[in-house]
XYZ file of C-alpha atoms in Angstrom:
267
model
C 151.429 92.457 100.218
C 154.045 95.313 101.289
C 154.691 95.836 97.459
C 150.823 96.467 96.657
C 150.200 99.110 100.151
C 153.460 100.890 98.760
C 151.946 101.526 95.440
C 148.083 102.286 97.349
C 149.847 104.704 99.326
C 150.635 107.492 97.013
C 147.072 107.517 95.707
C 146.021 108.223 99.247
C 147.582 111.037 99.736
C 146.850 112.417 96.685
C 143.253 112.090 97.261
C 143.246 113.873 100.291
C 145.346 116.749 98.739
C 142.416 117.637 97.749
C 140.410 118.450 100.556
C 140.532 121.522 101.855
C 141.942 122.327 105.209
C 139.474 124.034 106.962
C 140.054 125.052 110.521
C 136.524 124.185 112.358
C 136.096 127.483 114.441
C 135.374 127.427 117.952
C 132.150 127.595 119.691
C 131.138 130.563 119.826
C 130.441 131.800 123.905
C 129.160 133.936 126.374
C 129.538 135.141 130.259
C 126.850 137.103 132.001
C 127.226 138.972 135.373
C 123.724 140.051 137.561
C 124.320 142.227 140.480
C 121.760 141.481 143.061
C 122.426 144.844 144.783
C 119.552 147.166 144.081
C 117.724 150.203 145.894
C 114.009 150.267 146.887
C 113.008 153.895 147.856
C 116.054 154.916 148.225
C 117.272 152.185 150.173
C 120.284 149.607 148.831
C 119.190 145.484 149.257
C 120.831 142.769 148.723
C 119.471 139.905 146.829
C 122.076 137.044 148.724
C 121.534 133.597 147.896
C 118.991 134.076 145.228
C 118.382 132.227 141.780
C 118.761 133.577 138.528
C 117.602 131.771 135.087
C 118.366 132.539 131.888
C 116.298 131.710 128.535
C 116.677 132.055 125.045
C 114.976 134.348 123.530
C 113.872 138.772 125.009
C 110.349 139.657 125.871
C 108.276 139.262 122.843
C 109.200 135.459 121.931
C 108.802 134.102 126.354
C 106.001 136.505 126.651
C 103.272 133.701 127.365
C 105.695 132.850 130.416
C 105.940 136.219 131.283
C 101.731 136.620 131.505
C 101.902 133.606 133.493
C 105.020 135.590 135.962
C 102.454 138.134 136.037
C 99.465 136.353 137.252
C 101.315 133.493 139.957
C 99.694 133.049 143.288
C 101.916 134.351 145.687
C 102.198 132.546 149.433
C 104.864 134.174 151.672
C 107.835 132.658 153.363
C 105.822 134.399 156.361
C 102.520 132.772 155.582
C 103.593 129.423 155.016
C 106.001 129.095 158.143
C 102.464 130.244 160.390
C 100.496 127.434 157.996
C 103.003 125.302 159.419
C 102.892 126.246 162.640
C 106.314 127.557 163.116
C 107.365 129.550 166.421
C 107.060 132.991 165.916
C 112.053 132.907 166.804
C 112.146 130.614 164.203
C 110.313 133.196 161.363
C 112.474 136.220 162.915
C 116.032 133.876 162.348
C 114.624 133.497 158.859
C 113.548 136.817 158.193
C 116.882 138.078 159.459
C 119.102 137.473 156.704
C 116.405 136.614 154.176
C 116.450 133.212 154.249
C 113.905 130.964 152.754
C 114.310 128.104 154.936
C 116.944 126.460 157.134
C 119.414 125.744 154.746
C 120.546 129.483 153.903
C 123.138 129.383 157.192
C 124.807 127.978 160.170
C 122.610 127.755 162.788
C 124.977 128.774 165.496
C 124.605 128.267 169.728
C 122.453 131.592 170.302
C 120.116 130.199 167.349
C 120.005 127.325 168.846
C 119.319 128.138 172.661
C 116.621 131.191 171.398
C 114.615 129.513 168.760
C 112.848 126.256 170.115
C 112.687 124.008 166.347
C 116.375 124.086 166.802
C 116.393 123.367 170.715
C 113.893 120.325 170.126
C 116.472 118.841 166.859
C 119.826 119.536 168.954
C 118.511 117.571 171.810
C 117.198 114.943 169.620
C 120.649 114.907 167.821
C 122.893 114.111 171.671
C 120.167 111.397 172.048
C 121.201 109.936 168.488
C 125.077 111.084 169.389
C 125.684 110.708 172.685
C 126.151 113.942 175.309
C 129.754 113.964 174.002
C 128.945 114.821 170.395
C 127.342 117.937 170.799
C 129.118 119.190 167.949
C 127.810 116.602 165.405
C 124.500 116.979 167.261
C 124.799 120.609 165.724
C 125.297 120.155 162.070
C 123.276 117.437 161.828
C 120.542 119.670 163.630
C 118.436 120.302 159.902
C 117.807 116.357 159.228
C 115.913 116.130 163.181
C 113.949 119.249 162.247
C 109.891 118.166 160.877
C 110.203 118.096 157.176
C 107.844 121.107 156.518
C 109.729 123.120 158.563
C 113.101 121.942 156.499
C 112.486 121.607 152.935
C 108.445 122.234 152.776
C 108.737 125.718 151.685
C 111.520 125.124 148.570
C 109.135 121.978 147.774
C 106.591 124.376 147.496
C 108.312 127.106 145.252
C 109.944 123.566 142.874
C 106.203 122.651 142.530
C 105.642 126.692 142.086
C 108.268 126.592 139.283
C 108.033 123.280 137.469
C 104.129 125.057 136.934
C 105.434 128.182 135.332
C 108.026 126.868 132.900
C 106.325 124.134 131.799
C 107.010 122.387 128.671
C 110.091 125.842 128.763
C 113.518 124.591 129.589
C 116.098 127.413 130.786
C 119.182 127.498 129.341
C 121.055 127.693 132.686
C 120.991 129.401 136.579
C 123.028 130.903 138.736
C 122.685 131.612 141.696
C 123.861 135.233 143.815
C 126.178 134.796 146.609
C 126.294 136.790 149.797
C 130.000 138.363 149.306
C 129.524 140.086 144.989
C 126.420 139.444 145.477
C 125.840 138.865 142.145
C 125.261 135.799 140.014
C 127.212 135.107 137.057
C 126.751 132.055 134.271
C 129.665 131.513 131.902
C 130.039 129.380 128.718
C 126.478 130.482 127.201
C 126.603 128.857 123.738
C 125.377 131.232 121.109
C 123.224 130.811 118.293
C 124.864 133.443 115.816
C 123.636 132.793 112.054
C 124.648 134.609 108.804
C 122.908 137.269 106.978
C 123.576 138.879 103.623
C 126.665 137.190 104.543
C 127.587 138.869 107.775
C 127.544 137.220 111.244
C 125.074 138.280 113.580
C 127.124 140.204 116.561
C 125.188 139.270 119.381
C 122.211 137.105 120.494
C 119.312 138.194 122.656
C 118.330 136.462 126.059
C 116.291 137.057 129.157
C 117.174 136.870 132.957
C 114.490 136.121 135.046
C 114.222 134.977 138.689
C 111.131 133.600 137.943
C 110.026 132.681 141.713
C 109.121 136.410 143.596
C 112.304 137.638 145.582
C 110.536 138.917 149.288
C 112.229 142.107 150.198
C 110.470 144.051 153.219
C 106.581 143.472 152.633
C 106.256 142.979 148.678
C 107.357 140.354 146.288
C 109.296 140.866 142.998
C 109.998 139.493 140.134
C 112.259 140.354 137.080
C 112.095 139.415 133.335
C 114.919 141.563 131.867
C 116.081 141.195 127.928
C 120.341 141.719 127.776
C 122.018 140.953 124.975
C 125.102 138.328 124.645
C 128.164 138.850 122.870
C 130.980 136.097 121.589
C 133.737 136.264 124.275
C 132.445 139.367 126.247
C 130.791 139.647 129.389
C 127.816 141.324 130.147
C 126.744 142.962 132.485
C 122.994 143.032 134.119
C 122.150 145.679 136.992
C 118.275 144.842 138.248
C 116.420 147.607 138.715
C 113.027 148.759 140.768
C 110.311 150.995 139.042
C 109.907 154.382 140.498
C 106.609 155.472 140.182
C 104.959 154.859 136.576
C 108.903 154.895 135.050
C 108.935 151.174 133.395
C 112.766 149.315 133.445
C 114.314 149.714 130.760
C 114.183 146.236 128.491
C 112.711 144.940 131.517
C 109.184 143.920 132.983
C 109.585 143.856 137.072
C 106.029 142.920 138.706
C 105.362 144.025 142.257
C 103.179 142.629 144.535
C 102.092 142.885 147.781
C 103.000 140.264 150.088
C 99.790 138.630 151.826
C 99.480 139.864 155.307
C 99.650 136.662 157.974
C 100.068 137.925 161.957
C 103.481 137.116 163.450
C 104.945 138.689 166.248
C 107.192 141.601 165.214
C 111.278 140.734 165.836
C 113.843 142.453 167.442
C 115.878 144.477 165.357
């Protein structure tokens, strides 16, 4: 048996010597940085903790989705929470940092004292965990809010998103942070086919927030084309149309928010 293998080995080596030694090329990957710092009527605004989505293709390839975004019905944050009979203090706390739900930021002692819903949830926590464990009651406060106030708006937005996307599936999503106010997309797989012996250098993608973002008394939806290349960081700075002038490579839908009767918040 040993003699058989010793005779077979040279044949195997000879066969493999004819197989070309082709080094596998790494998958082309790109990255993208979306800046959430915008100017509206000359005033600087920050789109903090807002989610953006990345889709293959540009404006033309995604025109059906863009039509849906343009005609989407909007229920403003204030109107939703007013319909849920939230207190003016609760709505003002959300508006203070442009939050969409109580999960947006820490609920501190000052907020607990000033917002009736937070005070009720905090007291419920003290009964559950004991008065000596106020820190735990504060940490778990959101779980003791009524579902419409804790997650109702999120669930409504989620339902709207599913309706808008239908069978379309975003490649990635990313949220702007509260410091740099940037959404970062990394390791974006690129389709760069060869045409006439030349490999394509970049691929066109669409960036959109899909769900209306509220700033002041208006809502904004961005759908912008961007080119992403292998191994390079692409950058997209969001802009708002001025007058009749359109934003290059973008469709931006600006709508007046539905007006709901809410009390004025202290500045």
